[in-house]
Structures are given as structure tokens and as C-alpha cells.
Coordinates of C-alpha atoms and ligand atoms in Angstrom, one line a residue:
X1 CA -97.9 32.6 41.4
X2 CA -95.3 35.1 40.4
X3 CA -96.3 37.9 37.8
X4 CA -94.2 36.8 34.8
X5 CA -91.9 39.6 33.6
X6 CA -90.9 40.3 30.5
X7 CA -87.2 42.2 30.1
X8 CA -84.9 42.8 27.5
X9 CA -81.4 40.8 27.9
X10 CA -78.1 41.9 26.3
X11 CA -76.4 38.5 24.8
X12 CA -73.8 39.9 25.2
X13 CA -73.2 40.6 28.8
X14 CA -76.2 39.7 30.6
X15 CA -77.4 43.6 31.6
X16 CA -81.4 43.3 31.5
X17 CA -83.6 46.2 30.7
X18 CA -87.3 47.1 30.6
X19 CA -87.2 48.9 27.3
X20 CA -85.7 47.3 23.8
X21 CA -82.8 49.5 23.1
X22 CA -80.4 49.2 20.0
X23 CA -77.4 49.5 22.0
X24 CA -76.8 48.1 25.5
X25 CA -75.3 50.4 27.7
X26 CA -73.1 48.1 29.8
X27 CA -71.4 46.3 26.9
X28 CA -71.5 49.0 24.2
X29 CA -72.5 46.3 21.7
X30 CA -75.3 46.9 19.0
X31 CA -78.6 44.6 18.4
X32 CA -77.7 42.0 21.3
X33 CA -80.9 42.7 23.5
X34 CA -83.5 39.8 23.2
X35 CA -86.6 39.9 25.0
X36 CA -86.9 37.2 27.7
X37 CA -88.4 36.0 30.7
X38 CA -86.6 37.2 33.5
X39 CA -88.2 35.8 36.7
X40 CA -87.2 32.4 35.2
X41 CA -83.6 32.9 36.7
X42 CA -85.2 31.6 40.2
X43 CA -86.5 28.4 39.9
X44 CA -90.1 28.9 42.0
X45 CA -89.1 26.4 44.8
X46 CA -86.2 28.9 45.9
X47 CA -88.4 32.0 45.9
X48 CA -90.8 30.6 47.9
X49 CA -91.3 31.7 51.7
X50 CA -89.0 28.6 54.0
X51 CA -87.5 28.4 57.3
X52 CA -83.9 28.1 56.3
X53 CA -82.4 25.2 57.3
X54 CA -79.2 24.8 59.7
X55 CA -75.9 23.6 58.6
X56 CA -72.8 22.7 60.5
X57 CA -70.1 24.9 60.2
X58 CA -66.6 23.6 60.2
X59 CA -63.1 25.3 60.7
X60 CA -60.1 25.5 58.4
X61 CA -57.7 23.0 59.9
X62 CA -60.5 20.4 59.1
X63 CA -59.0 17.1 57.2
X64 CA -59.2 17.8 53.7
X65 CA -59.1 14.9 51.1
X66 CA -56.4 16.1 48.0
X67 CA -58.7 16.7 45.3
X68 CA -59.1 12.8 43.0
X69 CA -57.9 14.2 40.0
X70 CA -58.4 11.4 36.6
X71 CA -56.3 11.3 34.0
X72 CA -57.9 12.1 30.6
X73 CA -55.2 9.8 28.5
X74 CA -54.1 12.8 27.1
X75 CA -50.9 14.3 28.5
X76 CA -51.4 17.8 27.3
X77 CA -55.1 18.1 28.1
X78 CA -54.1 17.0 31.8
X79 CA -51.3 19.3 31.6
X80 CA -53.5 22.3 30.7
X81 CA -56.3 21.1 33.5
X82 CA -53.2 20.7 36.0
X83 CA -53.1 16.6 36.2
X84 CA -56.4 16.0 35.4
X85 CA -60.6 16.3 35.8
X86 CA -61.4 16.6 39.3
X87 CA -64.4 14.9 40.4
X88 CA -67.2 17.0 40.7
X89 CA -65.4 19.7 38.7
X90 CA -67.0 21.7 36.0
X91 CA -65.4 22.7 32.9
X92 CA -66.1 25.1 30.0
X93 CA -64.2 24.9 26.9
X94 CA -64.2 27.3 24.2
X95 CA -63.0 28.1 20.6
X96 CA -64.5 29.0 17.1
X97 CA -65.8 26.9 15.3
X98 CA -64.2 24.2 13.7
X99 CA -61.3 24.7 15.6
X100 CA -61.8 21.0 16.7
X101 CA -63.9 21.0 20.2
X102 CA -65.6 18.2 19.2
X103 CA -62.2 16.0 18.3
X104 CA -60.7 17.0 20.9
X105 CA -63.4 15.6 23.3
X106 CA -64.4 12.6 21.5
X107 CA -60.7 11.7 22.0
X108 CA -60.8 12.5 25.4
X109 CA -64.0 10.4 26.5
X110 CA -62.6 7.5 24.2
X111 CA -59.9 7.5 26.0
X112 CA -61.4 7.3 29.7
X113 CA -64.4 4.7 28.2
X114 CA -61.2 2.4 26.9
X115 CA -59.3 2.8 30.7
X116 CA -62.6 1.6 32.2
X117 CA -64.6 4.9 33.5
X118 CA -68.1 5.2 32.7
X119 CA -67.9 8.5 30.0
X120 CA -70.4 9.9 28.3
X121 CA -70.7 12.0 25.1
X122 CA -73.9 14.4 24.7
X123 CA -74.4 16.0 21.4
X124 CA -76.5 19.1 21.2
X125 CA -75.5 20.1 17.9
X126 CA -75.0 16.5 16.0
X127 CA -77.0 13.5 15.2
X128 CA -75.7 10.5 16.9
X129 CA -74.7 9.2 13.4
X130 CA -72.4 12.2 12.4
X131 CA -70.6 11.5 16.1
X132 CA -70.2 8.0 15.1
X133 CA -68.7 9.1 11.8
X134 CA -66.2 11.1 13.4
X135 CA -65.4 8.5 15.9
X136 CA -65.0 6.1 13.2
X137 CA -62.7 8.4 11.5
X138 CA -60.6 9.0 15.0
X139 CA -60.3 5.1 14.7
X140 CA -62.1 4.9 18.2
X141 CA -65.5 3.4 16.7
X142 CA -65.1 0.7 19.5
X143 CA -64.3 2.5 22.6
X144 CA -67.5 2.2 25.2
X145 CA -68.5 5.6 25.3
X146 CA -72.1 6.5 26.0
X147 CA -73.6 8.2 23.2
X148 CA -76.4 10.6 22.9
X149 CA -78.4 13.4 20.8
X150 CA -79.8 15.6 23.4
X151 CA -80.4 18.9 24.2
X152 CA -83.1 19.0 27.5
X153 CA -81.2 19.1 30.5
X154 CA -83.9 17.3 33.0
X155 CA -84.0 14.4 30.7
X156 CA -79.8 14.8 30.5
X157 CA -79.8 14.5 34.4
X158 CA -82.5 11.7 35.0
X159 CA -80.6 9.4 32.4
X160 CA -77.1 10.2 34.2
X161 CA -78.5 9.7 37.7
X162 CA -79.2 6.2 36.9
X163 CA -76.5 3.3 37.6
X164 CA -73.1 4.4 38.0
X165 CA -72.2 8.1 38.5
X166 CA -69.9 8.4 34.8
X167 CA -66.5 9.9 35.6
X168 CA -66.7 12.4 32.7
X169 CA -70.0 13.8 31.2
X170 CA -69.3 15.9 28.0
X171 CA -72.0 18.6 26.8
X172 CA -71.8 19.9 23.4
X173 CA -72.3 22.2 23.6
X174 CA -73.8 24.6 26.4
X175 CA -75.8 26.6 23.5
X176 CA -77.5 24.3 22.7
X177 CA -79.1 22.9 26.1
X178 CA -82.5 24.1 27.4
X179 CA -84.1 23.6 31.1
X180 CA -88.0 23.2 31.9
X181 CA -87.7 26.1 34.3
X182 CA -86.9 29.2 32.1
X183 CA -89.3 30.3 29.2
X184 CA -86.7 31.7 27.2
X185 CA -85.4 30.2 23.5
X186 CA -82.1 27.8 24.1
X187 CA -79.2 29.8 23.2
X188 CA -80.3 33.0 25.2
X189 CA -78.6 34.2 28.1
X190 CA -81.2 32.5 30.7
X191 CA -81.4 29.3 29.3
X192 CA -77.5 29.1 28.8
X193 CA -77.4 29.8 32.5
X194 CA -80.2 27.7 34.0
X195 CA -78.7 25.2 32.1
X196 CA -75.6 25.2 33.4
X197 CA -76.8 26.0 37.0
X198 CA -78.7 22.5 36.9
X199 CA -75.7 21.1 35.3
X200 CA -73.2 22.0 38.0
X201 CA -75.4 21.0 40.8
X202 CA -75.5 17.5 39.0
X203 CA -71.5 17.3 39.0
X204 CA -71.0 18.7 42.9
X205 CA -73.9 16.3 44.0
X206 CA -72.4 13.3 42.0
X207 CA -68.9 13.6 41.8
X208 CA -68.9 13.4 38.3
X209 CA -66.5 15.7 36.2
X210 CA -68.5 17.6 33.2
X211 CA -67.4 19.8 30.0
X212 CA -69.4 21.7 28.6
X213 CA -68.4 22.8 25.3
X214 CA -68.8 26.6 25.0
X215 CA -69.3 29.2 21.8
X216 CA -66.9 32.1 20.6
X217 CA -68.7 35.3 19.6
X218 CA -66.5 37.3 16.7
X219 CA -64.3 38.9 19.3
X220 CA -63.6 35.7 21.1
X221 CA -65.6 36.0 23.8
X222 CA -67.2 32.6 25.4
X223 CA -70.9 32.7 23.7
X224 CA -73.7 33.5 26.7
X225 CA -73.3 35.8 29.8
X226 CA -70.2 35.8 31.2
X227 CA -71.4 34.0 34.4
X228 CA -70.9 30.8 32.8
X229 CA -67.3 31.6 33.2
X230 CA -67.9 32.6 36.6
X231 CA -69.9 29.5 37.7
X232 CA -67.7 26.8 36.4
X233 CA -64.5 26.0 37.7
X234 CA -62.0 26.2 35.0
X235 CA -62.5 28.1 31.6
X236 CA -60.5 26.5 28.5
X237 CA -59.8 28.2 25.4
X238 CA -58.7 26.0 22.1
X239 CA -57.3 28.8 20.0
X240 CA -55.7 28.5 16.7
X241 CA -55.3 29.8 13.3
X242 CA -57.7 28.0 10.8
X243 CA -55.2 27.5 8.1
X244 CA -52.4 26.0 10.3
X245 CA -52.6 22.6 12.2
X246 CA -51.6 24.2 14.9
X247 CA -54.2 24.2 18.0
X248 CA -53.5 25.7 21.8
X249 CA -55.3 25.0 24.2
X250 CA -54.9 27.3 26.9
X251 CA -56.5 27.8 30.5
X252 CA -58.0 31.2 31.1
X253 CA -59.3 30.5 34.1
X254 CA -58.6 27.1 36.9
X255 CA -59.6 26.6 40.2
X256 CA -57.9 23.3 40.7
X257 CA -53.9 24.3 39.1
X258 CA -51.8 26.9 37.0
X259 CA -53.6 29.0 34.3
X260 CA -50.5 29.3 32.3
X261 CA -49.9 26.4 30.9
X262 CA -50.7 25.5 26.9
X263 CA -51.3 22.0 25.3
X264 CA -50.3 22.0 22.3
X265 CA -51.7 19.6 19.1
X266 CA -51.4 19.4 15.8
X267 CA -55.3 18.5 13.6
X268 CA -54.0 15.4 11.3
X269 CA -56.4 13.4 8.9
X270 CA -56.7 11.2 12.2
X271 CA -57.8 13.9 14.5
X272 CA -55.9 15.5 17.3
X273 CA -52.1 14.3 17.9
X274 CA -50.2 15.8 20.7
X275 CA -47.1 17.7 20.4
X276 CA -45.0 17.0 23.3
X277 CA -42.2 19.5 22.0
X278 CA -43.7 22.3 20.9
X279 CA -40.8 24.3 19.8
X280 CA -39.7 21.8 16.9
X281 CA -43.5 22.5 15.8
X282 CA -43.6 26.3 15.9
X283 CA -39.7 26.3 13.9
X284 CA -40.3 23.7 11.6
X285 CA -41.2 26.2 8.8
X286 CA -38.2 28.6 9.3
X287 CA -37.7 31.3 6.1
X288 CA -34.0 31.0 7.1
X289 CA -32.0 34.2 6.3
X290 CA -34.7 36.5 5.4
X291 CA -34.5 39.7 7.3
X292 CA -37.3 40.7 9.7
X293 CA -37.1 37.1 11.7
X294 CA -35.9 36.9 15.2
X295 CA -36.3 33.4 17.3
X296 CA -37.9 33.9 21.1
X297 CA -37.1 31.5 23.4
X298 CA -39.7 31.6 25.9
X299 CA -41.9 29.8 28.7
X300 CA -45.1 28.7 28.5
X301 CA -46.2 27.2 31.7
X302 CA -43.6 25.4 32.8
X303 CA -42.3 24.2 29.4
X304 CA -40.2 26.6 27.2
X305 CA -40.9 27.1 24.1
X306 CA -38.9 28.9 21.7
X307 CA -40.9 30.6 18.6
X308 CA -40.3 32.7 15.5
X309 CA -41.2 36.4 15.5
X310 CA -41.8 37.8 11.9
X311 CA -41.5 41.6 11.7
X312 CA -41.8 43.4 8.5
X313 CA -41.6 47.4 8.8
X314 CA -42.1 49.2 5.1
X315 CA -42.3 52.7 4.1
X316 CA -45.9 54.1 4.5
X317 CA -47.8 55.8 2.1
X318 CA -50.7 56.3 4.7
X319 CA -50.9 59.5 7.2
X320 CA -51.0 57.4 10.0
X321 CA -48.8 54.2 9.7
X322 CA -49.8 51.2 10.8
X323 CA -49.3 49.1 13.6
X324 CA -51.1 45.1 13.4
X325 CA -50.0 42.9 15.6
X326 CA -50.8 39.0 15.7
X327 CA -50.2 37.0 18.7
X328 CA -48.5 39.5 20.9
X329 CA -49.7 42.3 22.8
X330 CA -50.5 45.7 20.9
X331 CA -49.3 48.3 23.4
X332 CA -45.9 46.0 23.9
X333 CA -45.5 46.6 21.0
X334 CA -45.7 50.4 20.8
X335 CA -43.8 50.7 23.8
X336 CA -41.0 48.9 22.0
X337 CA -40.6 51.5 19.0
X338 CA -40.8 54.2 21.1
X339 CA -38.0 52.6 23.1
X340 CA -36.5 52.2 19.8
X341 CA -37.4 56.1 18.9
X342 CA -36.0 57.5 21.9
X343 CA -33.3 55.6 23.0
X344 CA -31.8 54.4 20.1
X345 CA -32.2 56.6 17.0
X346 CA -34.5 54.2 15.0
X347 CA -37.0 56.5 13.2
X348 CA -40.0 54.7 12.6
X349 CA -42.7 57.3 12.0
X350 CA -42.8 56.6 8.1
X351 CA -43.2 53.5 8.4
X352 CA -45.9 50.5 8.6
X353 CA -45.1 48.1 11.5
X354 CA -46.6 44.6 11.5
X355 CA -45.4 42.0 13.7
X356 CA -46.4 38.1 13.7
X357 CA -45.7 35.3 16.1
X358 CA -45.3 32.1 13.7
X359 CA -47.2 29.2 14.3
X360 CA -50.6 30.8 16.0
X361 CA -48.8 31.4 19.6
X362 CA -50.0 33.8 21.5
X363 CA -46.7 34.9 23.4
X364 CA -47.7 36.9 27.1
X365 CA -44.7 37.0 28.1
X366 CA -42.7 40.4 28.5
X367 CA -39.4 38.6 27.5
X368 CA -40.7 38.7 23.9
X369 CA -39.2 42.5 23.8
X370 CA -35.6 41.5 22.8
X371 CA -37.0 39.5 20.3
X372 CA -39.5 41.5 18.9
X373 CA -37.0 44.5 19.0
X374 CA -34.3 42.4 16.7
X375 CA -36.9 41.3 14.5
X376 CA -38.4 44.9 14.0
X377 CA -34.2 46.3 13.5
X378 CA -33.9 43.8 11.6
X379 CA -36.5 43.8 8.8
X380 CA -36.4 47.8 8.7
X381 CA -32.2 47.7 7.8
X382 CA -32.5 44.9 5.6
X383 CA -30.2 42.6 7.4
X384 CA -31.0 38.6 8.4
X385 CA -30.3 38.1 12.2
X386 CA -27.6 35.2 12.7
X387 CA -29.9 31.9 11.9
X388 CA -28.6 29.9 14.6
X389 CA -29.8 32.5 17.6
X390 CA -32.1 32.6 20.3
X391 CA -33.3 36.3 21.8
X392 CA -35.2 36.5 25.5
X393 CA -34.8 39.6 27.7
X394 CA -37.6 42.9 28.6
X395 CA -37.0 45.8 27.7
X396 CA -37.6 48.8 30.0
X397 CA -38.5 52.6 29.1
X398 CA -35.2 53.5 29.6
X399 CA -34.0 51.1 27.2
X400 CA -32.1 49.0 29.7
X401 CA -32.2 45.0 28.9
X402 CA -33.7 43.3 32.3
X403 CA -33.3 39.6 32.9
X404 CA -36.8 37.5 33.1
X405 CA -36.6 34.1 34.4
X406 CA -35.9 31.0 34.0
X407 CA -32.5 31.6 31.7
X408 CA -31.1 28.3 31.8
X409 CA -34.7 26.6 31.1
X410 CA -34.5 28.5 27.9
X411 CA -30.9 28.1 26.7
X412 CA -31.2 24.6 27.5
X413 CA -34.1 24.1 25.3
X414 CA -32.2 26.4 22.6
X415 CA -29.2 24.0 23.3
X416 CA -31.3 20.9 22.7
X417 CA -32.9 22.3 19.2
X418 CA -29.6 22.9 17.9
X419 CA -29.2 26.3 18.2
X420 CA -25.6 27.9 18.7
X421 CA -25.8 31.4 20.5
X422 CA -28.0 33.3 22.7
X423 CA -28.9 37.3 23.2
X424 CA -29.7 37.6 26.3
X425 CA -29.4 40.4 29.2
X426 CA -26.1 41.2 30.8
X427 CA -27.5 40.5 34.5
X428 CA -28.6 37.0 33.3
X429 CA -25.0 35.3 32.2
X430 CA -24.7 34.0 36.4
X431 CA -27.6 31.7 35.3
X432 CA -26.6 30.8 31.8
X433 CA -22.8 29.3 32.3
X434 CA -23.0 25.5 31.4
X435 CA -25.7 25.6 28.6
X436 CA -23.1 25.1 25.9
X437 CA -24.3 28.2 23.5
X438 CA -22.5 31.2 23.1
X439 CA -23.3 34.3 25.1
X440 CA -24.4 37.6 23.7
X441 CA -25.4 39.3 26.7
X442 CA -26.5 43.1 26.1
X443 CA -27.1 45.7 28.7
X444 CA -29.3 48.2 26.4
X445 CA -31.2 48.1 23.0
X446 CA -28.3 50.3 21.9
X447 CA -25.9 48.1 21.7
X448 CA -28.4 45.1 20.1
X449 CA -29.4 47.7 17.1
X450 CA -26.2 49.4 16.5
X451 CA -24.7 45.2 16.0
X452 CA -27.6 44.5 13.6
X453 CA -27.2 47.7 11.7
X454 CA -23.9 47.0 11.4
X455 CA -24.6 44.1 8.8
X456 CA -27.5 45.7 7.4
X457 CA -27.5 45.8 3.4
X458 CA -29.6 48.9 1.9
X459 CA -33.1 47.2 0.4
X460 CA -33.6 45.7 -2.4
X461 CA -29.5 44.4 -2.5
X462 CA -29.7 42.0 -0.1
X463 CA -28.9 38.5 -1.3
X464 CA -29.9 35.4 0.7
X465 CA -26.5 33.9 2.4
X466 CA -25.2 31.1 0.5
X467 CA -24.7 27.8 1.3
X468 CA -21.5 27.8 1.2
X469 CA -20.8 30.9 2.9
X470 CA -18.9 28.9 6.3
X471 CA -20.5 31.4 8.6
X472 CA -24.3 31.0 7.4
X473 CA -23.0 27.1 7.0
X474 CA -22.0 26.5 10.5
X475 CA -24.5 28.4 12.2
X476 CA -27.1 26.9 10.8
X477 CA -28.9 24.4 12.7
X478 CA -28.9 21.4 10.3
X479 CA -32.9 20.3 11.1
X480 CA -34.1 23.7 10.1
X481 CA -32.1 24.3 7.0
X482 CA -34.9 24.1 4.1
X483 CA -34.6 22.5 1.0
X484 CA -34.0 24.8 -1.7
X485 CA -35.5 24.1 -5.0
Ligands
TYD501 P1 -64.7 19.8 15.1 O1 -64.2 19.0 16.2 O2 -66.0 19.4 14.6 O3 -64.8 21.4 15.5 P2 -65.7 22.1 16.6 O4 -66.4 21.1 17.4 O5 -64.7 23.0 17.4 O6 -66.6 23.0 15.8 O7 -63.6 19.9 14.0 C1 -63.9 20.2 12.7 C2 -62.7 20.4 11.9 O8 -61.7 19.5 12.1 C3 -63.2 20.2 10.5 O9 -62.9 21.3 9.7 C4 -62.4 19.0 10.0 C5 -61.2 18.9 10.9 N1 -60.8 17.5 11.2 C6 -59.6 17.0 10.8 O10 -58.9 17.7 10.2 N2 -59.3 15.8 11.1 C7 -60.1 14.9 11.8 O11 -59.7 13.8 12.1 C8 -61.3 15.4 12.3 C9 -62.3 14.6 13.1 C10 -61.7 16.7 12.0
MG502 MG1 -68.4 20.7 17.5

């Protein structure tokens, strides 16, 4: 028999070493080595002396059958997965918690039980009780799922392999799963991964499509080695700020389609309900005519979405200002004002920046410069950007607008929300002629700063538009204009 060896395994990363050390070397994170069996990774049959066995080999042009995707019922769940769960496909979703992992997948196996699949629901975490409460909540107590509270994986696959092969397995989560063939406490690195291991060989030799639910450690990182991630075939993330309804789910990572797409939902009292337009969502809670706000009309996917960017930039009274960012990229951000330092005369070094993106978007999209740039101009000379436009367009170092694609995607969807005008970049107007808004198109930040100054109203003067200003009036998209008490 193999000497058993002990090791010390970071948590975090995976690294294994034959000392305890405070600090692992390979992550740089403090107290995540936990002391584990290590020669449990290779199940004994493998590391036994065999004769390998032959296999055929096959060449490319080979028929091959179009992957059997199944629809999950949910149209932005199969947009996110790229038209559905592929059969023998293995998929790891992740997100705080409390986000709503659970909801979203009791939904999801509700709905596949009520179309007729065989879908089964294994709780690791909850009694079969609390599930049920949930359920009854959801108003899907009578779909057929298959319910269970179980955490060890060989009595998981035994129960599965008998009758039909379900469609959809769902494992809440990973964590919590533990395998005969490791030593190690559930929840360490090894078990997480021999768990999985025997978990994917059940869905390639079956055909049957599993989820495994996945922790978030603090800085958002799926819970467990990294080679989960690896080993499964798409990596979900269901992000979302706790206090808003909001929740994105977004794929980081998909063998079988796109890994830009977002779903987007909204938590209710009655569990998750799909938002099929997102941008009405994100601009439903407008601060219309407030400085500092600039609305991006971007892509996600292959859906635009237009968002609000919040800037505020205030004198500093620290040596170093600050610069906080939420839900855009922090060194896009820098490289904007010092586009605007350079190129454009906008001294910022006195001041705090902090930029938001409304609604819990996370924006990747380089197009958000314009935006963000109007926005920041905006809230630092005191003067509200025209309420009824859209801004798109990257900035370069030189401080040239360049055009990003997709123009008339976005002006059509700016078009559709009500929205009159667009600022845009010069080389993008061939693109944007029939989409009934009115063109702004700027070649440089220059031009864009030196039109907002222009209306800008030193601080503490400014006084909202009034209604009955015809300008503010007119331009105001009649959906977002809020009540005022
Ligand atoms: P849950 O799915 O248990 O989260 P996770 O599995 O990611 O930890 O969701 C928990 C939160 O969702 C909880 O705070 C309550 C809220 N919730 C609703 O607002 N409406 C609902 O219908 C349900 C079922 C949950
Ligand atoms: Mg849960």
C-alpha cells in the first residue's frame, strides 16, 4: 500500500507544501494552508502498475453530432449558457451568498421536471424541508423534481445511476460534497476536487448535464482550487449588489458558446423574474438633472444595454486623492483623467474621483470612456448633462474619440427607450443615419468638455431644471421623468 503523506494545502490556490507556513508563497494569501492527505488525489486503482489499454484513434473530418443542447425554461439562463445545458456538460456556478444560487436553480430544475425531463435537486447545505419551503414559496411545490439532502458523492452517483439518466443533476453546493477516496475534511481543496472529478466522469459517462453550485471567497474568487474551474466546462458567476434586486449572471468561462453574454433578473417576493430588457431596469431610478450622470449605451453580449454612470469628483482634503471605482475598470479609469489632464486642461489632482455604474453592471466595455469622461466633466463643473442623451465612443491617449461597434445596435435601443440625441464619435455617423436621434458626433474629448463647461454653473448655485423650462421639458424622456414630491 502507498505510504500516506501528509502536506500542507493552500485553500486558496491549491500549492501544497511539506512545512505549515503562515503565508503561501504562490497565492500571497495569509492562514489558507490546511494540512491534508495528499496521495488521496489518485484514486489507488489509477496508480497501480497496468498494461494500458488501446484505443482507436479517429481523424478530424469524422461526423460529429451538434452538441443536444436542453432548454432550461428560462430564456436568460439559456442565453448566458449559449441555448442551453448540453448533455454531459458540467457546470459551476458561483456567487456570494445569498445572492440567490439556490432560487435560481430550484427554478430552473422546476422548470425542466414540469417539461417532462427527469431533474434532480441535491442539497448539501439544506434539509429537504427548507428546499420544500422555498419551492413552496417560488409557487413550484408541485413540479416533479427529485429531491434530496446529501452530501457523499458515491451514494449521490449509485442513486442517479439507477433508472433513467436525469437530464439535469443540480449539486449544492460543491463545498459541501465529500468522496470515500480522499481523507481530507469536505470543504478542503482535495475533497472539493475528488468530488468533482467523480462528479464529471458521472455526467460524460451518462449524458446527464450537472451544476454544481460553487462558493465566493471575500475577493470573489470561486471557493476551492481553481481547477474546478479548469475541469468543468463552463464557469457561471451570479453577481449582484445585495441591496438592489438586480442579479447578473454572467459566464466567465464556456466551452459550448459566447462568454459575454449576461442574464439579467430581478429577486421579487416570488423568486427570480427575468428581465428581458435590461436597460428599462438599469434607468428606471434616474436622478434626472443632477450633475455628475452620463447614460452609456452599451453591448452586453449581443443585447445592448444602455446604463447610468454616476460620477462625483469633490475637492480633497487627503494627500493623495482618491480614486474608487464600482463596476468599471480601475486603470480605465485613470487613463481617462489623465486624458482629461493632458489633453484637455481639466485639473484633477485636488480632487476625489469616484465613479459608479447604476444598477450593479459591471461594464467591460472600452466604449464606456465617452461616458465616463461626460459624467466625470460633468459633476466636477457643476453642470447636468442633457437628460435625454446617450454617450458610447473609446477614448485614446491622444484624446481622439474612436468608434466601437455596433453604433446602430445602440442608437436603436437609445431610440426605442425614448431617448432624443446621441454623442458619439465623428467616424461612427456612416452607421448611425436612420436611427431617428440626433447626432452629436465629436472627434476629441476637447470638444465634449469644452460643450459641457460651457453650461456649467459654479457649485453650490446650481438649481435643478424646472419643469417647465421647454428645453429640460422636451428632452426629457416622459418614462424616466420622476415624480417630484
Ligand atoms: P438563496 O437562493 O438561498 O441564495 P444562495 O443560494 O445564493 O445563498 O437566496 C437567498 C436570498 O434570496 C434571501 O436573502 C432571500 C431572497 N429571496 C427572495 O427575495 N425572494 C424569494 O422568493 C426567495 C426564494 C429568496
Ligand atoms: Mg444556497
Amino acid at each position: 500500500m502507498a505510504k500516506s503523506t501528509l502536506s500542507f494545502v493552500c485553500q486558496n490556490c491549491g500549492a501544497a507544501y511539506n512545512r505549515w507556513q503562515g503565508k503561501c508563497d504562490a497565492c500571497g494569501e495569509w492562514n489558507t494552508l490546511a494540512e491534508e492527505d495528499s496521495t488521496g488525489n489518485v484514486p489507488v486503482s489509477i496508480r497501480s502498475k497496468r498494461k494500458g489499454r488501446t484505443f482507436a484513434l479517429e481523424s478530424l473530418s469524422g461526423k460529429s453530432h451538434d452538441a443536444p443542447r436542453l432548454s432550461s425554461g428560462m430564456t436568460e439562463l439559456d442565453r448566458v449558457t449559449g441555448g442551453g445545458f448540453v448533455r454531459g456538460s458540467v457546470l459551476l456556478v458561483g456567487g456570494d451568498p445569498g445572492i440567490g444560487k439556490s432560487t435560481l436553480l430550484t427554478q430552473a430544475t422546476s422548470m425542466m421536471a414540469r417539461a417532462g425531463h427527469r431533474a434532480v435537486y441535491i442539497s448539501g447545505e439544506e434539509a429537504v424541508a427548507q428546499v420544500r419551503l422555498r419551492a413552496e414559496r417560488l409557487g413550484l411545490a408541485n413540479a416533479p423534481v427529485q429531491l434530496a439532502s446529501e452530501t457523499s458523492v458515491e451514494d449521490i452517483v449509485s442513486t442517479l445511476s439507477e433508472g433513467t439518466v436525469p437530464r439535469l443533476i443540480v449539486i449544492d453546493s460543491i463545498q459541501t460534497m465529500w468522496t470515500d477516496t480522499v481523507e481530507s475534511a469536505p470543504g478542503t481543496v482535495t475533497q472539493v476536487r475528488a468530488s468533482a472529478q467523480a462528479l464529471i466522469r458521472f455526467a460524460k459517462k451518462t449524458g446527464a448535464a450537472i451544476i454544481l453550485v460553487g462558493h465566493v471567497t471575500k475577493d470573489g474568487q470561486i471557493a476551492g482550487p481553481r481547477v474546478v474551474e479548469h475541469m468543468v466546462d463552463a464557469v457561471l458567476s451570479f453577481e449582484g449588489e445585495g441591496s438592489q434586486q438586480f442579479r447578473i449572471l454572467r459566464a466567465v468561462k464556456n466551452r459550448f458558446g459566447p462568454t459575454d453574454e449576461i442574464g439579467v433578473f430581478e429577486m421579487t417576493g416570488l423568486g427570480l423574474r427575468e428581465v428581458s430588457n435590461p436597460s428599462e431596469l438599469f434607468l428606471s431610478e434616474r436622478d434626472l438633472g443632477s450633475p455628475g450622470t452620463a447614460v452609456f449605451a452599451g453591448i452586453e453580449g449581443t443585447r445592448p444595454v444602455l446604463v447610468e454612470l454616476q460620477a462625483l469628483v469633490a475637492p480633497t482634503s487627503l494627500g493623495t486623492p482618491r480614486r474608487a471605482v464600482v463596476g468599471w475598470d480601475p486603470s480605465r479609469l485613470s487613463m481617462v483623467l489623465a486624458v482629461l489632464e493632458a489633453h484637455c486642461g481639466v485639473k484633477l489632482s485636488g480632487h476625489d474621483v469616484y465613479l459608479n455604474v447604476a444598477g450593479g453592471l459591471r461594464i467591460q466595455e472600452p466604449a464606456a470612456d465617452l461616458a465616463a469622461a461626460a459624467a466625470l466633466v460633468s459633476s466636477l463643473v457643476n453642470a447636468p448633462l442633457p437628460t435625454d442623451a446617450v454617450y458610447f465612443g473609446e477614448i485614446s491617449l491622444s484624446g481622439a474619440v474612436r468608434p466601437v461597434a455596433q453604433t446602430s445596435a445602440r442608437l436603436k435601443e437609445a431610440a426605442k427607450l425614448g431617448f432624443g440625441r446621441a454623442v458619439l464619435p465623428e467616424s461612427a455617423r456612416g452607421d448611425a443615419s436612420d436611427a431617428g436621434l440626433a447626432l452629436n458626433s465629436v472627434g476629441g474629448l476637447t470638444t465634449l468638455v469644452a460643450e459641457i463647461a460651457a453650461r456649467g454653473t459654479p457649485r453650490g448655485n446650481h438649481q435643478a431644471p424646472r419643469d417647465d423650462e421647454p428645453v429640460e421639458k422636451n428632452a426629457t424622456p416622459a418614462r424616466f421623468r420622476r415624480e417630484k414630491s
